Coordinates of C-alpha atoms in Angstrom, one line a residue:
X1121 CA 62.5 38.2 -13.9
X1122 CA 63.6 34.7 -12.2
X1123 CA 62.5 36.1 -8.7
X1124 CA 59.5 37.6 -10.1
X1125 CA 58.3 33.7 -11.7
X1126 CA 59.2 32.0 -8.6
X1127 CA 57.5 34.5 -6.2
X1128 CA 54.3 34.4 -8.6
X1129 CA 54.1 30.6 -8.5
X1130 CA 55.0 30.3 -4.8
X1131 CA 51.6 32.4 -4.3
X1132 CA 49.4 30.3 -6.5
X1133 CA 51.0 27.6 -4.7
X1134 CA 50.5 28.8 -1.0
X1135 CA 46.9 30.3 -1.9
X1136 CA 45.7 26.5 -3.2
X1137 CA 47.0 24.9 -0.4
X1138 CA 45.2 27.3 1.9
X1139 CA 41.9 26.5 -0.1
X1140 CA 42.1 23.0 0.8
X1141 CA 43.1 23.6 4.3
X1142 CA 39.9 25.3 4.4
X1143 CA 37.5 23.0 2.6
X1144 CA 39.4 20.4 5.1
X1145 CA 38.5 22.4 8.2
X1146 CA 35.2 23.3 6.4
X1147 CA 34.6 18.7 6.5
X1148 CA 35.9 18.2 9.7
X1149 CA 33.3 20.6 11.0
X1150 CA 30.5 19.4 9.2
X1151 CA 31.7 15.8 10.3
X1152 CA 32.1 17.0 14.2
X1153 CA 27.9 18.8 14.2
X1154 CA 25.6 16.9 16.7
X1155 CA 23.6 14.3 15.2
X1156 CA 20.8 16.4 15.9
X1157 CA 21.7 18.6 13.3
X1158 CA 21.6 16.5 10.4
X1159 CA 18.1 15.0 9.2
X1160 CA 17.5 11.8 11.6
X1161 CA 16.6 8.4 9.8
X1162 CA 13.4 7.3 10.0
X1163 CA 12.2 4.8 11.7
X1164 CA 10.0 2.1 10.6
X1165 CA 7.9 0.2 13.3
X1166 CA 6.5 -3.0 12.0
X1167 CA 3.2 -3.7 13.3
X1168 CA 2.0 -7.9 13.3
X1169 CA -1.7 -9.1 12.4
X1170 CA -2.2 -12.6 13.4
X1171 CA -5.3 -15.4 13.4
X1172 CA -5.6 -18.7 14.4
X1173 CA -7.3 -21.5 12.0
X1174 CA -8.9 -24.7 12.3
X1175 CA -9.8 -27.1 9.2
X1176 CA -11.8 -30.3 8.7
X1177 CA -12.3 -31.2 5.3
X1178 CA -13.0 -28.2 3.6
X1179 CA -14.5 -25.9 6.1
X1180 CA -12.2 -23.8 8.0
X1181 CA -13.0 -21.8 11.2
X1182 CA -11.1 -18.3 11.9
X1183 CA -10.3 -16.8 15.0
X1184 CA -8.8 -13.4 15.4
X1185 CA -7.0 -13.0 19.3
X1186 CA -8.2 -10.1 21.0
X1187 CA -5.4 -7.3 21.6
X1188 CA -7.1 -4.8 24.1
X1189 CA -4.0 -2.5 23.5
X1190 CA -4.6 -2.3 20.2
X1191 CA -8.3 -2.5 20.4
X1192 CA -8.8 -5.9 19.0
X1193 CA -12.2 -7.6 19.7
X1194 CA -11.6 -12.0 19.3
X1195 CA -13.8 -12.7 16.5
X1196 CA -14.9 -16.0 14.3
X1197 CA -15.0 -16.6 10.9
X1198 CA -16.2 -19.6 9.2
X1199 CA -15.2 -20.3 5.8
X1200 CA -16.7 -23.1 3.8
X1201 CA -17.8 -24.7 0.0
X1202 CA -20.8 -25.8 -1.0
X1203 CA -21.8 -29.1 -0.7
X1204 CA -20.7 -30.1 -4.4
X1205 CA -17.3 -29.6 -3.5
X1206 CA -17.8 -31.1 -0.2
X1207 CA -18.5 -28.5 2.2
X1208 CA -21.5 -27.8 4.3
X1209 CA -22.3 -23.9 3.0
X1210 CA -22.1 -22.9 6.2
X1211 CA -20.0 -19.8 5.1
X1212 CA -18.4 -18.1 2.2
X1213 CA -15.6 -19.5 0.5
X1214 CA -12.2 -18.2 0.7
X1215 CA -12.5 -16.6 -2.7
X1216 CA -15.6 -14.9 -2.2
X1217 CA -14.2 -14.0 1.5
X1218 CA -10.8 -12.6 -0.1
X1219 CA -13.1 -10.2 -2.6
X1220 CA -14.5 -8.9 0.4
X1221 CA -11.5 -8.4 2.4
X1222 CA -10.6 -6.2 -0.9
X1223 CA -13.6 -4.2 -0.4
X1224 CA -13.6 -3.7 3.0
X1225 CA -9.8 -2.9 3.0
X1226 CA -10.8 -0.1 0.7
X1227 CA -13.7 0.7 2.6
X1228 CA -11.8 1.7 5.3
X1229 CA -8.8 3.4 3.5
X1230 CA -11.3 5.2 1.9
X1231 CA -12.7 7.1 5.1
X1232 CA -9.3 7.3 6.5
X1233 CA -7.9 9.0 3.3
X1234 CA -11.4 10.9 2.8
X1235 CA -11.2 12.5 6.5
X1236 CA -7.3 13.6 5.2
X1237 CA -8.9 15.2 2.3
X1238 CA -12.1 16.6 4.0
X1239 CA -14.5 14.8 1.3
X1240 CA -17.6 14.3 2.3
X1241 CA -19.7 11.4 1.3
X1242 CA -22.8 9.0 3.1
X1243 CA -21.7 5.5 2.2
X1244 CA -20.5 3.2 -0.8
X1245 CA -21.4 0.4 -2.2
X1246 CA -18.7 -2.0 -3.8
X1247 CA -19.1 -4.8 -6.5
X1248 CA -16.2 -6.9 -7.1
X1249 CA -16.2 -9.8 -9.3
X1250 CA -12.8 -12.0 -9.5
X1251 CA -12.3 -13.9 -12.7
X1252 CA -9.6 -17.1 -12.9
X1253 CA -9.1 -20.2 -14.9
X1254 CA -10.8 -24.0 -13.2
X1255 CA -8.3 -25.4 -15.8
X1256 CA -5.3 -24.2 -13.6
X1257 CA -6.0 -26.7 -10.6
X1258 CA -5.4 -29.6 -12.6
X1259 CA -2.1 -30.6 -11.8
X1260 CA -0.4 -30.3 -15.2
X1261 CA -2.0 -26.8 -15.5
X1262 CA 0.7 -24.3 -15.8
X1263 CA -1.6 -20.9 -15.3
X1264 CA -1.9 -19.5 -12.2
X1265 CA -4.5 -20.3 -9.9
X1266 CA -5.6 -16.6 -8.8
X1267 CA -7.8 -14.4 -10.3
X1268 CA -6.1 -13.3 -13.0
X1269 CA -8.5 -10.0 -13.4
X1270 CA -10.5 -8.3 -10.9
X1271 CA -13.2 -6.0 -11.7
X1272 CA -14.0 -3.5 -9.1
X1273 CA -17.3 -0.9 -9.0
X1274 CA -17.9 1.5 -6.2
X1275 CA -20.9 3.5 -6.1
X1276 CA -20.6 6.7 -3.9
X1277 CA -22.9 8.6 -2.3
X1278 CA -21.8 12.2 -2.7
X1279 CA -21.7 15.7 -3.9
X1280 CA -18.1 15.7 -4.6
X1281 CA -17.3 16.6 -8.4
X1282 CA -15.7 13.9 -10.4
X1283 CA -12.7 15.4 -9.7
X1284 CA -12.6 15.0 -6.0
X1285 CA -13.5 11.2 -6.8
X1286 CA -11.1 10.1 -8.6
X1287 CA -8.2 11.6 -6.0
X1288 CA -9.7 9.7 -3.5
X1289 CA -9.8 6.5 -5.3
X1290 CA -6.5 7.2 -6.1
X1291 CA -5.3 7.5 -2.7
X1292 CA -7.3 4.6 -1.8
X1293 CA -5.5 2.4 -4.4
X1294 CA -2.0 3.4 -3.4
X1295 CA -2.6 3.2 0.1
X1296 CA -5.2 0.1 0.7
X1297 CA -2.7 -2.7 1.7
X1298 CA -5.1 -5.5 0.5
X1299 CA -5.2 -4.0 -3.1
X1300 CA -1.0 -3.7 -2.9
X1301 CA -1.2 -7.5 -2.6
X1302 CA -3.3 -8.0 -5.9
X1303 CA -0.8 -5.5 -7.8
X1304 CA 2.1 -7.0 -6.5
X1305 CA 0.3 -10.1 -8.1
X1306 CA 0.1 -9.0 -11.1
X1307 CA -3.6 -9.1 -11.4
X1308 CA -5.7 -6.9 -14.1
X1309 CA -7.6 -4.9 -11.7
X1310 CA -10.5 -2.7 -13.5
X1311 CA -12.3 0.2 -11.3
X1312 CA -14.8 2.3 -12.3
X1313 CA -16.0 4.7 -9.2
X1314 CA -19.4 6.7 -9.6
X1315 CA -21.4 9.3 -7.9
X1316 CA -25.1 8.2 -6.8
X1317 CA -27.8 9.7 -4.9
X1318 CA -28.4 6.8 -2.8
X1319 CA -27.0 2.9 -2.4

């Protein structure tokens, strides 16, 4: 009966240690595999967009450089107030010429995203209006001096169903990096998107 014990648990005792053996050979294996075996890390390649700015007084003048391997054009852009505050008019303020960076930002993710999605549509038209407080650049002001809401309508010439709309202005407001930068902000954005027959 003494034998019998001892030979029963030298068994359980030899048959565990050969499982772990095995899971340790099973490791080592798994350890030893070509990289090219396990799922490679991706990559992320940073891309830079650059101008160049010149001020006097209130009026500023843009430059973009030209990168002919990237397909860059040089290009001027003349921001400005209006002659209350100082400026000449000569251009559009930086507000005004931030709400339509917004909407051509989403202009152009939208025909990227709508070639993805094979929806077909002639044009759009956006109307943006940004809303913010005059109080907040006094110096003791403690709001913000952003817009605080933006209100955002697109008008798009389409047969798509309503359906179909609203994905694409879905993709276009998780992938339109100027529209990232008001979220990140924190500001109320409001967009309504509607089907026309013509802008």
């Amino acid at each position: 009966m003494f034998i019998s014990k001892n030979v029963a648990k030298l068994s359980t005792v030899v048959r565990n240690v050969r499982q772990i053996n095995h899971q340790r050979l099973f490791a080592s294996a798994a350890a030893a595999a070509p990289s090219a075996a396990r799922p490679a890390e991706r990559v992320v390649k940073h891309k830079d967009v650059s101008v160049a700015a010149v001020t006097r007084g209130v009026r500023t003048e843009i430059v973009t450089p030209a990168d002919e391997a990237r397909g860059f054009a040089s290009h001027t852009l003349v921001l400005d107030e209006p002659k209350r505050l100082g400026g000449q008019d000569s251009g559009p303020t930086p507000l005004h010429t931030l709400l339509g960076a917004l909407a051509g930002c989403e202009g152009a993710t939208a025909h990227t995203a709508a070639q993805r999605m094979k929806f077909a549509y002639d044009g759009m038209r956006f109307e943006i209006t940004g809303v913010y407080d005059p109080s907040a650049f006094v110096s003791s002001s403690q709001s913000p001096t952003h817009f605080h809401t933006v209100n955002i309508t697109v008008l798009v010439v389409t047969s798509e169903s309503d359906e179909r709309i609203k994905q694409l202005k879905d993709e276009v407001e998780r992938l339109c990096p100027v529209a990232s930068l008001f979220y990140a902000a924190k500001v109320t954005v409001n967009s309504h998107w509607h089907r026309v027959s013509s802008l």
